[in-house]
Tab-separated table of C-alpha atoms and ligand atoms in Angstrom:
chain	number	residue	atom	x	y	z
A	1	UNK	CA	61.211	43.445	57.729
A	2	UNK	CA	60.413	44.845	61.283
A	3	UNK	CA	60.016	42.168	63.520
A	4	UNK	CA	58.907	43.112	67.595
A	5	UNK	CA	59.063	39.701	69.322
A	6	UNK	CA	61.499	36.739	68.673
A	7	UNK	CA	61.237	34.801	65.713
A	8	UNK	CA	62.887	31.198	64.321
A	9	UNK	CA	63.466	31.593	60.692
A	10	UNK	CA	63.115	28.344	58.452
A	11	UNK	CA	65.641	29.691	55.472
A	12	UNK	CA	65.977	27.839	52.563
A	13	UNK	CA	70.317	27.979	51.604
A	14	UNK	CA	69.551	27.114	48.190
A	15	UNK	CA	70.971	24.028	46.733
A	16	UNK	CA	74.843	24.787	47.767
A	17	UNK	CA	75.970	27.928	46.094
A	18	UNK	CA	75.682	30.483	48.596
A	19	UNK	CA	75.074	32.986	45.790
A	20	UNK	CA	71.710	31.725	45.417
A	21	UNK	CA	70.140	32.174	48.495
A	22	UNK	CA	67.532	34.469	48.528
A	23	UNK	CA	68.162	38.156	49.774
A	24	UNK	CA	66.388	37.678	52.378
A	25	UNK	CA	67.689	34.774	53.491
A	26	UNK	CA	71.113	36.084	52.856
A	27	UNK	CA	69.407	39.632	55.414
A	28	UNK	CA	68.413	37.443	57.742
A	29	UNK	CA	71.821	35.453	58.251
A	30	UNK	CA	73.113	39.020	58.785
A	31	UNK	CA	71.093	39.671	61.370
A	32	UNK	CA	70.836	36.313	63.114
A	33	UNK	CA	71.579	35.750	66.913
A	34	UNK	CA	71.866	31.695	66.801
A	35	UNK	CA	72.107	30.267	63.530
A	36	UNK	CA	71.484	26.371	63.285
A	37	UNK	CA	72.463	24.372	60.150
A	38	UNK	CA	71.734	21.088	57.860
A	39	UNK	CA	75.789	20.501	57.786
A	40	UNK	CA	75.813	17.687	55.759
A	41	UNK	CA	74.393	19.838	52.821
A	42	UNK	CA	74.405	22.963	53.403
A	43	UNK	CA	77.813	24.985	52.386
A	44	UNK	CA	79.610	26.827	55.638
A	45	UNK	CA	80.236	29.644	53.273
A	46	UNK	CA	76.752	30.626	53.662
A	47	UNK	CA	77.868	31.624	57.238
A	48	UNK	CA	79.951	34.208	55.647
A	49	UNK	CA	77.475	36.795	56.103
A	50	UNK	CA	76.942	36.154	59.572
A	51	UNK	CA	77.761	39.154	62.620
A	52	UNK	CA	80.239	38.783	64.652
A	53	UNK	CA	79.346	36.815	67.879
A	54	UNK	CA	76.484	34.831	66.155
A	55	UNK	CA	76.471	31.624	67.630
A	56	UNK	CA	76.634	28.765	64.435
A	57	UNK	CA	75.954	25.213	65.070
A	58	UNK	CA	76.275	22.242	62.719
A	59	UNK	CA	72.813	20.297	62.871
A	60	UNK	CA	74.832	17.094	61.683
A	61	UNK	CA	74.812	14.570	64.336
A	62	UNK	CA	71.086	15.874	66.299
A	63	UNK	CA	68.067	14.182	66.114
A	64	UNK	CA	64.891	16.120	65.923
A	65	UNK	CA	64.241	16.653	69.357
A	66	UNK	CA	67.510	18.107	69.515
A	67	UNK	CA	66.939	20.572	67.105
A	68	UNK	CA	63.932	21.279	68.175
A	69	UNK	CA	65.352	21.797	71.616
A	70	UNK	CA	67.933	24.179	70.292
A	71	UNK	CA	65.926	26.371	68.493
A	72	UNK	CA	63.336	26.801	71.561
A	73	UNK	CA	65.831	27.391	73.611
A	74	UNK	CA	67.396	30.358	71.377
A	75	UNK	CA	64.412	31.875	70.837
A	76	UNK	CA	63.727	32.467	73.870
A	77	UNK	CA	66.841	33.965	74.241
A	78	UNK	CA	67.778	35.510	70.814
A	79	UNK	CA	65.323	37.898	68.302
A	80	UNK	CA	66.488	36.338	65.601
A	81	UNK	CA	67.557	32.619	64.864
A	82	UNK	CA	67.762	31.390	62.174
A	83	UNK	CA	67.051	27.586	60.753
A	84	UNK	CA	69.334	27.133	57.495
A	85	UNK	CA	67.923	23.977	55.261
A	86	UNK	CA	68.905	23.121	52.337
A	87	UNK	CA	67.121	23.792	48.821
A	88	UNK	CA	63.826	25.010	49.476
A	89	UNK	CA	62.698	24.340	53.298
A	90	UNK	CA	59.113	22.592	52.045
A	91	UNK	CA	60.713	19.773	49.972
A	92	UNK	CA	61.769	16.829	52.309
A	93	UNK	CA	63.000	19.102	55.351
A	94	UNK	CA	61.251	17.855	57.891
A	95	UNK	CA	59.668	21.510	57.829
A	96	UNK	CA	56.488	20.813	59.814
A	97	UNK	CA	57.840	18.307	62.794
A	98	UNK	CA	60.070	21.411	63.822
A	99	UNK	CA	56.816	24.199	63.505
A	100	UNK	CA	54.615	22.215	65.091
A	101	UNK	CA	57.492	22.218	68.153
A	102	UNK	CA	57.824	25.935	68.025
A	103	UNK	CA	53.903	26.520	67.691
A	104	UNK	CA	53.418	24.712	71.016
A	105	UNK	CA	55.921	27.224	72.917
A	106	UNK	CA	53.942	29.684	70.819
A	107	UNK	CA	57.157	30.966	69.186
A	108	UNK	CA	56.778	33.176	66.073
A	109	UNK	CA	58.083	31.275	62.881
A	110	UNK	CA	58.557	32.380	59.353
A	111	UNK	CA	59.940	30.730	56.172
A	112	UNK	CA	61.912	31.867	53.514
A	113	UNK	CA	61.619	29.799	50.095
A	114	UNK	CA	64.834	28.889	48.551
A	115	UNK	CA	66.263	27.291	45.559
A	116	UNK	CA	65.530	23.681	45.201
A	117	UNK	CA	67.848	21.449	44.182
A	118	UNK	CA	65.299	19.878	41.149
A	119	UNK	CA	65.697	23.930	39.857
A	120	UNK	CA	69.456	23.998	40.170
A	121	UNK	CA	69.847	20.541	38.380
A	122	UNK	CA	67.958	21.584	35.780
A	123	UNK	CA	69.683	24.729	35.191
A	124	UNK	CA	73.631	23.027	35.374
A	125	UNK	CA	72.390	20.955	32.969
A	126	UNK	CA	70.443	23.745	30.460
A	127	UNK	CA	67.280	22.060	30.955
A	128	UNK	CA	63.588	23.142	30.516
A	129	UNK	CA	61.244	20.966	32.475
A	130	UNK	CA	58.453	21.680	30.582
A	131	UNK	CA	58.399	21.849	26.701
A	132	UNK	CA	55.204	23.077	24.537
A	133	UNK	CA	53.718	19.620	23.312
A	134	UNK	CA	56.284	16.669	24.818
A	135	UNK	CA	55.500	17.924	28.762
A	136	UNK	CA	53.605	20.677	30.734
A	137	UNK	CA	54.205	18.718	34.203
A	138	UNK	CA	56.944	18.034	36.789
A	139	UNK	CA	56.882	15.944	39.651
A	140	UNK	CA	58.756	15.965	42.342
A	141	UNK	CA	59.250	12.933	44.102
A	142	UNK	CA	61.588	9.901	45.513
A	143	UNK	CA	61.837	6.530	45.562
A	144	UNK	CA	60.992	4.764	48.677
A	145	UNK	CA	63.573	4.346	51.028
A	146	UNK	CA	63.040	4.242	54.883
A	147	UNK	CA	60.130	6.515	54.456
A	148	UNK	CA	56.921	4.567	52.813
A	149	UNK	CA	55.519	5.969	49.953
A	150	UNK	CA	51.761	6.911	50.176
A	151	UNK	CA	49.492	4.469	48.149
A	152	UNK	CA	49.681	5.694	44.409
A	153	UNK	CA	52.554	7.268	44.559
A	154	UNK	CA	54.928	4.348	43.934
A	155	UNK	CA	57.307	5.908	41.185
A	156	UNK	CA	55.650	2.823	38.262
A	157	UNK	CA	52.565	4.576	39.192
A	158	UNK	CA	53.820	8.081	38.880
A	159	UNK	CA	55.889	7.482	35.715
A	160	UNK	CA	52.970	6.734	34.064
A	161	UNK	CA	52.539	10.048	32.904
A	162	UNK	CA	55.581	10.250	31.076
A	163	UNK	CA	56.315	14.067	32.143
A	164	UNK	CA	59.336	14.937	33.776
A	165	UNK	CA	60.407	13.523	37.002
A	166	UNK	CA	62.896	15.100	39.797
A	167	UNK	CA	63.843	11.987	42.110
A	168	UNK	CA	65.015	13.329	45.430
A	169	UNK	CA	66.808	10.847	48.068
A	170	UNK	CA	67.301	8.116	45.136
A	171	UNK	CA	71.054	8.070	43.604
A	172	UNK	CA	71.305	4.631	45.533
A	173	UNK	CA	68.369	2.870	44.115
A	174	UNK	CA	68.982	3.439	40.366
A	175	UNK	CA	68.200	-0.307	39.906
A	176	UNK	CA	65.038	0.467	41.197
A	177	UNK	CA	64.150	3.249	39.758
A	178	UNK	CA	64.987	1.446	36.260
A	179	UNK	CA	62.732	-1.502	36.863
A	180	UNK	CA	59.780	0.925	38.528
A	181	UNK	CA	60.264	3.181	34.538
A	182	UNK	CA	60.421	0.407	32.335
A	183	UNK	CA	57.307	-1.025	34.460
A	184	UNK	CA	55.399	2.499	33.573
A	185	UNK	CA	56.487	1.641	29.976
A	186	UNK	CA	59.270	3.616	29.468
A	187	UNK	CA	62.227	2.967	26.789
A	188	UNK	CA	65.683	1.614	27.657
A	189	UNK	CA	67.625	4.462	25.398
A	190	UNK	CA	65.082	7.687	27.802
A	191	UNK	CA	67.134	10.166	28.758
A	192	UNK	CA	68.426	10.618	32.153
A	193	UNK	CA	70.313	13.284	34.020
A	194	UNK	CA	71.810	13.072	36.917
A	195	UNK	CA	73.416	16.128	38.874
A	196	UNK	CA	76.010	15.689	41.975
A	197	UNK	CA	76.001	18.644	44.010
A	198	UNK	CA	74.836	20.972	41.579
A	199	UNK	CA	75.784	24.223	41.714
A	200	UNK	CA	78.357	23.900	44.619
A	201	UNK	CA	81.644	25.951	43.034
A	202	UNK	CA	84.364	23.175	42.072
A	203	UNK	CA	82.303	20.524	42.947
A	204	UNK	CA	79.124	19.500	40.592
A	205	UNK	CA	79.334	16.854	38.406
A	206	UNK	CA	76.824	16.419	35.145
A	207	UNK	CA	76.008	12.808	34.362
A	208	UNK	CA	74.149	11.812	31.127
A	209	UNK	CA	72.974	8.888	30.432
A	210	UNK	CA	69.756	6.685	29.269
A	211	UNK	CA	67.551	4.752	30.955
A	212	UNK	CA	69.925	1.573	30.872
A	213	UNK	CA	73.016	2.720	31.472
A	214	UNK	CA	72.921	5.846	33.898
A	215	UNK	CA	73.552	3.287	37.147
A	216	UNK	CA	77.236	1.958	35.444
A	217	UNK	CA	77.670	5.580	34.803
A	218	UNK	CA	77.258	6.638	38.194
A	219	UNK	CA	79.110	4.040	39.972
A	220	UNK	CA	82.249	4.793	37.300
A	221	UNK	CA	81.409	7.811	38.804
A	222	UNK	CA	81.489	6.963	42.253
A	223	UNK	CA	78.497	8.937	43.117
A	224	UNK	CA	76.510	7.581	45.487
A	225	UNK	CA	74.738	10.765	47.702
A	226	UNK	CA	73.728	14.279	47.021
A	227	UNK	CA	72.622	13.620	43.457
A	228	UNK	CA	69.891	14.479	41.711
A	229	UNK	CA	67.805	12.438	39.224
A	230	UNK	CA	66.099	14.088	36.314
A	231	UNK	CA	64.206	11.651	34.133
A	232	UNK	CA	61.961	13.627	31.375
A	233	UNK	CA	61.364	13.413	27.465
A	234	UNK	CA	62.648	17.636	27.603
A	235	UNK	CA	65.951	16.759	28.305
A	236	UNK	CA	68.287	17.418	25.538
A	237	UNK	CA	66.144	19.557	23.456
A	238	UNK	CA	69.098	22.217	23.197
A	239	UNK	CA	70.044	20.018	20.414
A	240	UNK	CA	66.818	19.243	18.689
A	241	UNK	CA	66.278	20.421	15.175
A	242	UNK	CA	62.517	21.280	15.620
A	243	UNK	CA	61.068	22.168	18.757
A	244	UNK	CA	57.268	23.464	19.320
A	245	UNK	CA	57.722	26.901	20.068
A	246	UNK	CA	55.787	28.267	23.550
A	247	UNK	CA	52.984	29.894	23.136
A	248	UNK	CA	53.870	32.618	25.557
A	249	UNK	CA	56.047	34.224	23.004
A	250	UNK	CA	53.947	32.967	19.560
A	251	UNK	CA	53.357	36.389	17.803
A	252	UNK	CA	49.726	35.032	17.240
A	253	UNK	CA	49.008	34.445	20.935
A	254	UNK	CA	47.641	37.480	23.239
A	255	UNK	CA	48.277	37.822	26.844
A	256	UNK	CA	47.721	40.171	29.503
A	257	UNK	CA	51.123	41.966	28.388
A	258	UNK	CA	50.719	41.887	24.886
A	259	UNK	CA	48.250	41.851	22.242
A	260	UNK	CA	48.616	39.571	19.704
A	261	UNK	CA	48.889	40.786	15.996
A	262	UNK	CA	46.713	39.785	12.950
A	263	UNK	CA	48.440	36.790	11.069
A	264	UNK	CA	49.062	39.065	8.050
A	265	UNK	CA	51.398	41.064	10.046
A	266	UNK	CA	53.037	37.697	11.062
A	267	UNK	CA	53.416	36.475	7.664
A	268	UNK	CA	55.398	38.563	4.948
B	1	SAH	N1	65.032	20.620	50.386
B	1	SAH	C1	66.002	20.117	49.455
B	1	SAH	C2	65.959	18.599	49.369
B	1	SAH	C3	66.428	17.903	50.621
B	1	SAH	S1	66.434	16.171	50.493
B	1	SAH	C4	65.818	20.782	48.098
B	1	SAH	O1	64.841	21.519	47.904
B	1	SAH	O2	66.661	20.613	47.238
B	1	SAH	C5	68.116	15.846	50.049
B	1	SAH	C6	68.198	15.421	48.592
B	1	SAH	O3	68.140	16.568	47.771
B	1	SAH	C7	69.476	14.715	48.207
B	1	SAH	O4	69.382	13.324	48.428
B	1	SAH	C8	69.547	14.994	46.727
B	1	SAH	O5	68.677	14.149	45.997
B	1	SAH	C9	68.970	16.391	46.663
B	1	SAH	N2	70.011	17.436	46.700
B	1	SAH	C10	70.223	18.342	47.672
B	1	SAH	N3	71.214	19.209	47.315
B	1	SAH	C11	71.609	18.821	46.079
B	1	SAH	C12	72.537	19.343	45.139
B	1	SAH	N4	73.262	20.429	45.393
B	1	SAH	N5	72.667	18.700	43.948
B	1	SAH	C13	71.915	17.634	43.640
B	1	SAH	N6	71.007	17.116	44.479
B	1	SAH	C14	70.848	17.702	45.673
């Protein structure tokens, strides 16, 4: 990546392990000038990689028009500087209030996906979200807290589909999220995951539970922020006895990779 003018990177840190940041992302700390991030959840090893004389600054404790201020005031400074958000910068980051800020100073932005925290859940836990025949959907949502939630997007109306759900922002209201599950018509004994700072080294704890008891479980647990809650008929199929296969790798199924062979050659 050449850049010519100054630019204010939106880099996703991934969901605590600095190891899985992007590349890029991981380049573009290297190179950074200013470098301004989400303290609270983002891991200050990340700034491992940054030069020498690269001013860091903990976001904790600034409201947005203090961000925003900062990083209009670097870049008009600084080449490089560098926004470091947690998980992947589109999912509940506030992404757009601090673009639209830089677009009106006309400063160059770019964005750099990272690893969301729903992914790195799923994977502490050796999770698929999707399964051939019992789910081919995830969504990605919260329950409503401060922020109101659109019309038809209460989580009783979202459950209905009984897919998988990632609940964001939500480890406090596990009564709620019961009541708003078993109102979609799900069971009491539905498996539930929940996943305290996954993936941050020392530090993640694995919670599994059902439907009725995952809150006692978290509060013997003590865990009360940075969790993630995985609700979805997948979860556990490590340990199932039959499982669907994908298609994707059914002998029988073609692809643009690989054509599929006659059923003879499938069967002895
Ligand atoms: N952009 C982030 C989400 C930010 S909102 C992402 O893509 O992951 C903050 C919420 O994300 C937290 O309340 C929690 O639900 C979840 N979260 C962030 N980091 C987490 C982690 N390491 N483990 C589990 N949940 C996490």
């Amino acid at each position: 990546m050449t850049e010519s003018s100054n630019k204010v990177w939106f880099v996703g840190a991934g969901p605590g392990d600095p190891e899985l940041m992007t590349v890029r992302g991981q380049k573009l700390i290297s190179q950074a000038d200013a470098i301004l991030f989400a303290g609270s959840l983002v891991s200050e090893a990340a700034m491992r990689w940054a030069k020498p004389g690269c001013e860091i600054q903990d976001s904790k404790g600034m409201d947005l028009d203090a961000i925003n201020g900062w990083l209009i005031e670097r870049a008009r400074q600084f080449p490089t500087v560098v926004r470091l958000q947690t998980g992947d910068p589109g999912l509940y980051g506030a992404l757009i209030e601090m673009v639209q800020a830089l677009d009106k100073e006309s400063i160059e932005i770019g964005v750099v996906p990272g690893v969301s925290s729903a992914m790195a859940s799923a994977a502490a836990g050796v999770e698929s979200l999707t399964l051939p025949e019992i789910t081919q959907t995830v969504i990605l949502t919260r329950m409503q807290g401060r922020t109101p939630m659109p019309e038809g997007e209460s989580l009783a109306e979202l459950a209905q589909h009984h897919c998988t759900l990632c609940l964001f922002l939500s480890i406090t209201l596990l009564k709620k999220v019961q009541s708003e599950l078993y109102a979609a018509g799900w069971n009491e004994d539905a498996p539930v995951l929940v996943v305290y700072k996954a993936s941050w080294p020392g530090e993640e704890k694995i919670i599994r539970g059902t439907l009725a008891d995952i809150r006692e479980k978290c509060r013997a647990e003590k865990i009360n922020a940075q969790a993630m809650i995985i609700i979805s008929p997948t979860l556990g199929a490590r340990h199932w006895s039959e499982l669907k296969k994908s298609k994707l790798y059914d002998k029988t199924f073609s692809h643009r990779f690989r054509k599929a062979v006659t059923i003879d050659e499938v069967l002895p």
